[in-house]
Amino acid sequence: MKWMHVAAVCALALVSSALPPRQALAASASSRALAETAPIFANGPVRGGFQLVGKDLLPTIVVDPSDAAVVRHAADDLSDDILTVTGQRASVATAPAGKTAILVGTLGQSPVIDRLVATQRVDVSRLKGAWESFVIATVDRPAPGVDKALVVIGSDRRGTAFGVYEVAQAMGVSPWAWWADVTPKKREALYVRGGVYRFGPPSVRYRGIFVNDEDWGLYPWVVKTFDPERGDIGPKTYRKVFTLLLRLKANTLWPAMHHTTAPFNSDPANAKLAEEYAIVMGSSHAEAMLRNNVGEWKDDPAKFNYATNPDGVKAYWQERAQANAGFESLWTVGMRGIHDTGMVGPKTTEEKVALLDKIIADQREILSKNVNADVAKIPQIFVPYKEVLGIYRAGLKVPDDVTIVWPDDNFGYIRQFASAEEAGRKGGAGVYYHLSYLGYPLAYLWLSTTPPALVQEEMVHAWDKGARNVWIANVGDIKPAEIGTSHFLEMAWDIDRWRGKTQKQFLEDWMARNLGPDLAAKTADLMDRYYRLNFERRPEHLEWPPVAENRHLSSYTPQEVNARLRAFRSLVAETKATSGKVPPPLQDAWFELVEFPIRISAAANMRFFATERYNALIDGQQAMARSAGGAAVEAQTEITALTDRFNNKIAGGKWRWLMPEEPADSQWRIYRARPIPLPGAALTADPAPFLAAVDATVSAVSPVFEAEAFRSNRGWRLVEGVGRGEGVMIADAAGAELTLEVEAGAEGRSLRVGVLPIFPDGQGGEIALDVSIDGAAAQRLSWPRVVGSPAWAQGVLDNQLTAVVGSPLSPGKHLVRLTSRTGRIAVDQLRLVAPEVVAVHENH
């Protein structure tokens, strides 16, 4: 939406009251969209506005001492932000001390705000009783001696804090100013536009992140760089995390919980600080009742068994309920093993259902006795993660007021969407989603490569199916998942903000907000290509099962490898050229957010595929093999240099120890790609001949026909940014038809269909497609969606499921008709493959 003057909001609000309910809802949504995109600040004086900051002009930030602590924290941060932007510090006080002021307060908690409301200076009728909503308004003569004020009013304590941080963002301060060194543009003066700006309520009630697998990067960085005095993740680190969440309009945290880190609640200062910052503390699927079992269960691990030791486990849970009863929490109910394992004790599915039913009932009794006698008023979640989903499907009865938080399959594909009955439960539904993962078949902790387009497709569909109460994203170490975290939480705040928009549109908007508008379009293009290339194969997933004595390590043909490496080399060259145009104050942020992930993922691909070429050619074409070996060694040198720059040079060494090389250590080896032995120095040569061959090769990949290049379409829609081409075609219901033309050469190739490994609506099952060639009888292709199976593992590593249709095609053109037989099937491409490629693919 284009920037528009906020006066239109007031007019629209008046019109909506006279409309029928459905039209009024649409008008309200339009009003909200307008209010949340209209600029609060202008570049110079504007009619109806006023100057907030300038030479010899500074506002007082007024906060009543009776307001919540988080409001004062936000006001203090705003003072710091004004200093960063203008070079002048606005004081925070309980009363104004000049001609201008920023009046901040929560309804019912701030006398100065309540007086403005009582005299009808600001309309707060839609704020009263709303969840985390706020109004930003300009008011003339709000108090004696004050000519002009910018007023921030929240419906509750978080709403007020969000409003203050919204003012900071409107000034140009990114939520990632500290976490990604996004330096705001300097301004000598700040001019406010007159009007009223309304925000909220959010689309999702509880929105947050899970800091996980922190021993990879965050923990070493905290221990050795950020907080060596404590030597652990504690209040100093969590203060930064809490502030980031508030700046992103998030409200919930699942804290770090690996064995290296002291449990969050082991230090009362952590929980106290969370309460100060109004952050709702929860715990992961493996940590029922806010208990970090890895660090807090001190008894024999065998006794963490509710079937044989219910009293011991209940006492353990009750201790936490008593200690945290006074804090705002999101209580996880259910039970798994001590860490990320299945519940011990019962053997059969029926026994597991029965025991888990009892466990949840007993947990709710503990909560009713210690937190609130009306247990239905206590926010609770049940996460059917991994094996627990099977127990749920077998008949587990989750209490109606408990939110069912549906998990993805750890690779970005949501395993189950709420049915109408499940969505209609009082507790509703939510989603636990991974932007980072440690586990089978291979982890992805190094770089953040999940395309925003995939996240948006999955999360918008989940919201439409009723997942509106809890959204949690596993973000690993937070860095380098800045872009994905922003996108996830922006959708959770306003589900319609990016609905119908492309990945590139989001990226251009995000880059403009964080790195400035001048290079936003180019940077968005670079990152769009980064996500597309790495979606085809993540840099952490450059490993394939060996095939007999074959030295060819991947499922790509040599021609496909060349095409992939060419794409990366072109991307890196353009990234380096763009880097020189980035203003000096933003160079650190540019490197962290754009240049580092692009260049190091390109180097990882060169290291792997050049080594593969070396292995394949060394016996017969030694000169080219040694050149390829030189390219592999050069790529490793690049990886080492980029990692050193990230850790030791960017931002003056601020992130030292946060970014490891991959693979570089012995942690979690079973979940990480095997290191590839590089050729020794005596076996390598100048990489130039190999690189010239890569760059000069005319693509001779198997003929590919992207699904979006259809001849006719009935019932399919394009989702750009996912898949191998421009995007994928998705059918939301059975019976949708898509027709494509393919042309087979004289060699007689077979038709291979590639689809995304997404899950259908309902309880998993399979996705299916009918394929008819030249009007012949259709062949049914189906892919069972069984998490943990070999087919699932290959699908998430390839980000594609494939199947070959019938016999090889005769030379010439053929018409292929695809008919969806299940809802939510996403066709990526058709490919004509030679028999030997079919055999290699099936072996893999």
PDB file of N, CA and C in Angstrom, residues 760-825:
ATOM      1  N   PRO A 760      -0.706 -32.892   3.071  1.00  0.00           N
ATOM      2  CA  PRO A 760      -2.083 -32.514   2.736  1.00  0.00           C
ATOM      3  C   PRO A 760      -2.835 -32.083   3.988  1.00  0.00           C
ATOM      4  N   ASP A 761      -3.997 -31.505   3.798  1.00  0.00           N
ATOM      5  CA  ASP A 761      -4.863 -31.212   4.939  1.00  0.00           C
ATOM      6  C   ASP A 761      -5.288 -32.519   5.593  1.00  0.00           C
ATOM      7  N   GLY A 762      -5.649 -32.448   6.854  1.00  0.00           N
ATOM      8  CA  GLY A 762      -6.050 -33.655   7.571  1.00  0.00           C
ATOM      9  C   GLY A 762      -4.864 -34.280   8.272  1.00  0.00           C
ATOM     10  N   GLN A 763      -4.948 -35.571   8.529  1.00  0.00           N
ATOM     11  CA  GLN A 763      -3.936 -36.249   9.334  1.00  0.00           C
ATOM     12  C   GLN A 763      -2.864 -36.889   8.464  1.00  0.00           C
ATOM     13  N   GLY A 764      -2.125 -36.057   7.745  1.00  0.00           N
ATOM     14  CA  GLY A 764      -0.997 -36.564   6.980  1.00  0.00           C
ATOM     15  C   GLY A 764      -1.446 -37.342   5.762  1.00  0.00           C
ATOM     16  N   GLY A 765      -1.290 -38.662   5.787  1.00  0.00           N
ATOM     17  CA  GLY A 765      -1.700 -39.476   4.656  1.00  0.00           C
ATOM     18  C   GLY A 765      -0.726 -39.360   3.510  1.00  0.00           C
ATOM     19  N   GLU A 766      -1.250 -39.165   2.300  1.00  0.00           N
ATOM     20  CA  GLU A 766      -0.396 -39.080   1.133  1.00  0.00           C
ATOM     21  C   GLU A 766      -0.867 -37.950   0.238  1.00  0.00           C
ATOM     22  N   ILE A 767       0.037 -37.509  -0.640  1.00  0.00           N
ATOM     23  CA  ILE A 767      -0.344 -36.584  -1.693  1.00  0.00           C
ATOM     24  C   ILE A 767      -0.336 -37.376  -2.994  1.00  0.00           C
ATOM     25  N   ALA A 768      -1.279 -37.087  -3.881  1.00  0.00           N
ATOM     26  CA  ALA A 768      -1.440 -37.905  -5.080  1.00  0.00           C
ATOM     27  C   ALA A 768      -1.805 -37.046  -6.280  1.00  0.00           C
ATOM     28  N   LEU A 769      -1.430 -37.581  -7.439  1.00  0.00           N
ATOM     29  CA  LEU A 769      -1.553 -36.855  -8.686  1.00  0.00           C
ATOM     30  C   LEU A 769      -1.786 -37.869  -9.799  1.00  0.00           C
ATOM     31  N   ASP A 770      -2.710 -37.577 -10.704  1.00  0.00           N
ATOM     32  CA  ASP A 770      -2.886 -38.388 -11.905  1.00  0.00           C
ATOM     33  C   ASP A 770      -2.151 -37.721 -13.058  1.00  0.00           C
ATOM     34  N   VAL A 771      -1.434 -38.531 -13.839  1.00  0.00           N
ATOM     35  CA  VAL A 771      -0.673 -38.009 -14.976  1.00  0.00           C
ATOM     36  C   VAL A 771      -1.126 -38.733 -16.236  1.00  0.00           C
ATOM     37  N   SER A 772      -1.579 -37.970 -17.201  1.00  0.00           N
ATOM     38  CA  SER A 772      -1.996 -38.524 -18.483  1.00  0.00           C
ATOM     39  C   SER A 772      -1.138 -37.906 -19.582  1.00  0.00           C
ATOM     40  N   ILE A 773      -0.608 -38.730 -20.471  1.00  0.00           N
ATOM     41  CA  ILE A 773       0.238 -38.257 -21.570  1.00  0.00           C
ATOM     42  C   ILE A 773      -0.494 -38.481 -22.886  1.00  0.00           C
ATOM     43  N   ASP A 774      -0.700 -37.401 -23.628  1.00  0.00           N
ATOM     44  CA  ASP A 774      -1.362 -37.446 -24.936  1.00  0.00           C
ATOM     45  C   ASP A 774      -2.744 -38.094 -24.866  1.00  0.00           C
ATOM     46  N   GLY A 775      -3.456 -37.860 -23.779  1.00  0.00           N
ATOM     47  CA  GLY A 775      -4.813 -38.346 -23.641  1.00  0.00           C
ATOM     48  C   GLY A 775      -4.944 -39.800 -23.263  1.00  0.00           C
ATOM     49  N   ALA A 776      -3.834 -40.474 -23.017  1.00  0.00           N
ATOM     50  CA  ALA A 776      -3.888 -41.883 -22.627  1.00  0.00           C
ATOM     51  C   ALA A 776      -4.416 -42.008 -21.200  1.00  0.00           C
ATOM     52  N   ALA A 777      -4.684 -43.254 -20.806  1.00  0.00           N
ATOM     53  CA  ALA A 777      -5.172 -43.497 -19.444  1.00  0.00           C
ATOM     54  C   ALA A 777      -4.178 -42.932 -18.431  1.00  0.00           C
ATOM     55  N   ALA A 778      -4.709 -42.300 -17.403  1.00  0.00           N
ATOM     56  CA  ALA A 778      -3.858 -41.644 -16.408  1.00  0.00           C
ATOM     57  C   ALA A 778      -3.164 -42.667 -15.523  1.00  0.00           C
ATOM     58  N   GLN A 779      -1.947 -42.307 -15.117  1.00  0.00           N
ATOM     59  CA  GLN A 779      -1.205 -43.099 -14.129  1.00  0.00           C
ATOM     60  C   GLN A 779      -1.224 -42.353 -12.805  1.00  0.00           C
ATOM     61  N   ARG A 780      -1.578 -43.044 -11.742  1.00  0.00           N
ATOM     62  CA  ARG A 780      -1.633 -42.427 -10.413  1.00  0.00           C
ATOM     63  C   ARG A 780      -0.228 -42.416  -9.787  1.00  0.00           C
ATOM     64  N   LEU A 781       0.229 -41.219  -9.427  1.00  0.00           N
ATOM     65  CA  LEU A 781       1.463 -41.075  -8.669  1.00  0.00           C
ATOM     66  C   LEU A 781       1.085 -40.677  -7.255  1.00  0.00           C
ATOM     67  N   SER A 782       1.639 -41.350  -6.274  1.00  0.00           N
ATOM     68  CA  SER A 782       1.328 -40.991  -4.887  1.00  0.00           C
ATOM     69  C   SER A 782       2.586 -41.071  -4.053  1.00  0.00           C
ATOM     70  N   TRP A 783       2.629 -40.207  -3.049  1.00  0.00           N
ATOM     71  CA  TRP A 783       3.779 -40.143  -2.156  1.00  0.00           C
ATOM     72  C   TRP A 783       3.272 -40.203  -0.714  1.00  0.00           C
ATOM     73  N   PRO A 784       3.400 -41.320  -0.039  1.00  0.00           N
ATOM     74  CA  PRO A 784       3.021 -41.390   1.377  1.00  0.00           C
ATOM     75  C   PRO A 784       3.872 -40.416   2.188  1.00  0.00           C
ATOM     76  N   ARG A 785       3.236 -39.686   3.096  1.00  0.00           N
ATOM     77  CA  ARG A 785       3.956 -38.677   3.889  1.00  0.00           C
ATOM     78  C   ARG A 785       4.189 -39.239   5.282  1.00  0.00           C
ATOM     79  N   VAL A 786       5.232 -40.052   5.422  1.00  0.00           N
ATOM     80  CA  VAL A 786       5.555 -40.726   6.675  1.00  0.00           C
ATOM     81  C   VAL A 786       6.864 -40.150   7.196  1.00  0.00           C
ATOM     82  N   VAL A 787       6.784 -39.297   8.209  1.00  0.00           N
ATOM     83  CA  VAL A 787       7.980 -38.667   8.755  1.00  0.00           C
ATOM     84  C   VAL A 787       8.893 -39.733   9.363  1.00  0.00           C
ATOM     85  N   GLY A 788      10.167 -39.640   9.025  1.00  0.00           N
ATOM     86  CA  GLY A 788      11.142 -40.601   9.520  1.00  0.00           C
ATOM     87  C   GLY A 788      11.474 -41.693   8.532  1.00  0.00           C
ATOM     88  N   SER A 789      10.654 -41.848   7.487  1.00  0.00           N
ATOM     89  CA  SER A 789      10.898 -42.881   6.488  1.00  0.00           C
ATOM     90  C   SER A 789      12.028 -42.454   5.558  1.00  0.00           C
ATOM     91  N   PRO A 790      12.676 -43.405   4.859  1.00  0.00           N
ATOM     92  CA  PRO A 790      13.718 -43.032   3.894  1.00  0.00           C
ATOM     93  C   PRO A 790      13.217 -42.081   2.811  1.00  0.00           C
ATOM     94  N   ALA A 791      11.986 -42.300   2.344  1.00  0.00           N
ATOM     95  CA  ALA A 791      11.442 -41.421   1.308  1.00  0.00           C
ATOM     96  C   ALA A 791      11.260 -40.005   1.838  1.00  0.00           C
ATOM     97  N   TRP A 792      10.784 -39.890   3.077  1.00  0.00           N
ATOM     98  CA  TRP A 792      10.649 -38.556   3.685  1.00  0.00           C
ATOM     99  C   TRP A 792      12.013 -37.898   3.817  1.00  0.00           C
ATOM    100  N   ALA A 793      13.015 -38.656   4.285  1.00  0.00           N
ATOM    101  CA  ALA A 793      14.357 -38.099   4.483  1.00  0.00           C
ATOM    102  C   ALA A 793      14.924 -37.572   3.173  1.00  0.00           C
ATOM    103  N   GLN A 794      14.803 -38.357   2.107  1.00  0.00           N
ATOM    104  CA  GLN A 794      15.292 -37.891   0.822  1.00  0.00           C
ATOM    105  C   GLN A 794      14.515 -36.670   0.364  1.00  0.00           C
ATOM    106  N   GLY A 795      13.220 -36.658   0.613  1.00  0.00           N
ATOM    107  CA  GLY A 795      12.392 -35.536   0.189  1.00  0.00           C
ATOM    108  C   GLY A 795      12.777 -34.229   0.846  1.00  0.00           C
ATOM    109  N   VAL A 796      13.090 -34.244   2.149  1.00  0.00           N
ATOM    110  CA  VAL A 796      13.422 -32.988   2.823  1.00  0.00           C
ATOM    111  C   VAL A 796      14.839 -32.532   2.503  1.00  0.00           C
ATOM    112  N   LEU A 797      15.724 -33.459   2.169  1.00  0.00           N
ATOM    113  CA  LEU A 797      17.068 -33.058   1.757  1.00  0.00           C
ATOM    114  C   LEU A 797      17.055 -32.482   0.347  1.00  0.00           C
ATOM    115  N   ASP A 798      16.257 -33.093  -0.546  1.00  0.00           N
ATOM    116  CA  ASP A 798      16.126 -32.596  -1.916  1.00  0.00           C
ATOM    117  C   ASP A 798      15.127 -31.444  -2.022  1.00  0.00           C
ATOM    118  N   ASN A 799      14.273 -31.298  -1.016  1.00  0.00           N
ATOM    119  CA  ASN A 799      13.111 -30.403  -1.102  1.00  0.00           C
ATOM    120  C   ASN A 799      12.292 -30.721  -2.351  1.00  0.00           C
ATOM    121  N   GLN A 800      12.199 -32.004  -2.625  1.00  0.00           N
ATOM    122  CA  GLN A 800      11.406 -32.457  -3.756  1.00  0.00           C
ATOM    123  C   GLN A 800      11.163 -33.962  -3.626  1.00  0.00           C
ATOM    124  N   LEU A 801       9.961 -34.379  -3.987  1.00  0.00           N
ATOM    125  CA  LEU A 801       9.634 -35.791  -4.139  1.00  0.00           C
ATOM    126  C   LEU A 801       9.456 -36.049  -5.625  1.00  0.00           C
ATOM    127  N   THR A 802       9.937 -37.187  -6.111  1.00  0.00           N
ATOM    128  CA  THR A 802       9.850 -37.451  -7.537  1.00  0.00           C
ATOM    129  C   THR A 802       9.281 -38.833  -7.812  1.00  0.00           C
ATOM    130  N   ALA A 803       8.763 -38.996  -9.012  1.00  0.00           N
ATOM    131  CA  ALA A 803       8.306 -40.294  -9.494  1.00  0.00           C
ATOM    132  C   ALA A 803       8.362 -40.274 -11.014  1.00  0.00           C
ATOM    133  N   VAL A 804       8.704 -41.410 -11.596  1.00  0.00           N
ATOM    134  CA  VAL A 804       8.822 -41.538 -13.042  1.00  0.00           C
ATOM    135  C   VAL A 804       7.525 -42.133 -13.591  1.00  0.00           C
ATOM    136  N   VAL A 805       7.070 -41.567 -14.707  1.00  0.00           N
ATOM    137  CA  VAL A 805       5.816 -41.988 -15.315  1.00  0.00           C
ATOM    138  C   VAL A 805       6.095 -42.971 -16.443  1.00  0.00           C
ATOM    139  N   GLY A 806       5.598 -44.177 -16.333  1.00  0.00           N
ATOM    140  CA  GLY A 806       5.577 -45.146 -17.421  1.00  0.00           C
ATOM    141  C   GLY A 806       6.882 -45.379 -18.131  1.00  0.00           C
ATOM    142  N   SER A 807       6.774 -45.611 -19.440  1.00  0.00           N
ATOM    143  CA  SER A 807       7.915 -45.949 -20.288  1.00  0.00           C
ATOM    144  C   SER A 807       8.511 -44.687 -20.898  1.00  0.00           C
ATOM    145  N   PRO A 808       9.733 -44.806 -21.485  1.00  0.00           N
ATOM    146  CA  PRO A 808      10.326 -43.654 -22.169  1.00  0.00           C
ATOM    147  C   PRO A 808       9.411 -43.122 -23.267  1.00  0.00           C
ATOM    148  N   LEU A 809       9.433 -41.808 -23.450  1.00  0.00           N
ATOM    149  CA  LEU A 809       8.590 -41.165 -24.450  1.00  0.00           C
ATOM    150  C   LEU A 809       9.198 -41.291 -25.837  1.00  0.00           C
ATOM    151  N   SER A 810       8.371 -41.324 -26.818  1.00  0.00           N
ATOM    152  CA  SER A 810       8.847 -41.286 -28.193  1.00  0.00           C
ATOM    153  C   SER A 810       9.295 -39.872 -28.526  1.00  0.00           C
ATOM    154  N   PRO A 811      10.194 -39.727 -29.506  1.00  0.00           N
ATOM    155  CA  PRO A 811      10.648 -38.381 -29.878  1.00  0.00           C
ATOM    156  C   PRO A 811       9.474 -37.508 -30.321  1.00  0.00           C
ATOM    157  N   GLY A 812       9.579 -36.206 -30.002  1.00  0.00           N
ATOM    158  CA  GLY A 812       8.553 -35.260 -30.417  1.00  0.00           C
ATOM    159  C   GLY A 812       7.833 -34.619 -29.245  1.00  0.00           C
ATOM    160  N   LYS A 813       6.779 -33.864 -29.567  1.00  0.00           N
ATOM    161  CA  LYS A 813       6.040 -33.128 -28.552  1.00  0.00           C
ATOM    162  C   LYS A 813       4.934 -33.990 -27.952  1.00  0.00           C
ATOM    163  N   HIS A 814       4.701 -33.779 -26.675  1.00  0.00           N
ATOM    164  CA  HIS A 814       3.677 -34.528 -25.957  1.00  0.00           C
ATOM    165  C   HIS A 814       2.916 -33.571 -25.037  1.00  0.00           C
ATOM    166  N   LEU A 815       1.647 -33.852 -24.876  1.00  0.00           N
ATOM    167  CA  LEU A 815       0.819 -33.059 -23.973  1.00  0.00           C
ATOM    168  C   LEU A 815       0.609 -33.850 -22.679  1.00  0.00           C
ATOM    169  N   VAL A 816       0.977 -33.227 -21.572  1.00  0.00           N
ATOM    170  CA  VAL A 816       0.906 -33.891 -20.268  1.00  0.00           C
ATOM    171  C   VAL A 816      -0.158 -33.192 -19.422  1.00  0.00           C
ATOM    172  N   ARG A 817      -1.143 -33.964 -18.953  1.00  0.00           N
ATOM    173  CA  ARG A 817      -2.182 -33.403 -18.090  1.00  0.00           C
ATOM    174  C   ARG A 817      -2.003 -33.930 -16.675  1.00  0.00           C
ATOM    175  N   LEU A 818      -1.914 -33.005 -15.720  1.00  0.00           N
ATOM    176  CA  LEU A 818      -1.766 -33.341 -14.297  1.00  0.00           C
ATOM    177  C   LEU A 818      -3.074 -33.021 -13.591  1.00  0.00           C
ATOM    178  N   THR A 819      -3.603 -33.979 -12.851  1.00  0.00           N
ATOM    179  CA  THR A 819      -4.856 -33.778 -12.112  1.00  0.00           C
ATOM    180  C   THR A 819      -4.610 -34.094 -10.646  1.00  0.00           C
ATOM    181  N   SER A 820      -4.843 -33.112  -9.782  1.00  0.00           N
ATOM    182  CA  SER A 820      -4.642 -33.341  -8.350  1.00  0.00           C
ATOM    183  C   SER A 820      -5.675 -34.329  -7.831  1.00  0.00           C
ATOM    184  N   ARG A 821      -5.238 -35.258  -7.008  1.00  0.00           N
ATOM    185  CA  ARG A 821      -6.154 -36.217  -6.386  1.00  0.00           C
ATOM    186  C   ARG A 821      -6.224 -36.025  -4.878  1.00  0.00           C
ATOM    187  N   THR A 822      -5.414 -35.125  -4.371  1.00  0.00           N
ATOM    188  CA  THR A 822      -5.513 -34.685  -2.975  1.00  0.00           C
ATOM    189  C   THR A 822      -5.335 -33.177  -2.974  1.00  0.00           C
ATOM    190  N   GLY A 823      -5.859 -32.529  -1.952  1.00  0.00           N
ATOM    191  CA  GLY A 823      -5.618 -31.115  -1.800  1.00  0.00           C
ATOM    192  C   GLY A 823      -4.188 -30.867  -1.339  1.00  0.00           C
ATOM    193  N   ARG A 824      -3.703 -29.649  -1.559  1.00  0.00           N
ATOM    194  CA  ARG A 824      -2.358 -29.241  -1.174  1.00  0.00           C
ATOM    195  C   ARG A 824      -1.293 -30.146  -1.788  1.00  0.00           C
ATOM    196  N   ILE A 825      -1.244 -30.155  -3.087  1.00  0.00           N
ATOM    197  CA  ILE A 825      -0.134 -30.775  -3.789  1.00  0.00           C
ATOM    198  C   ILE A 825       0.520 -29.683  -4.622  1.00  0.00           C
TER     199      ILE A 825
END
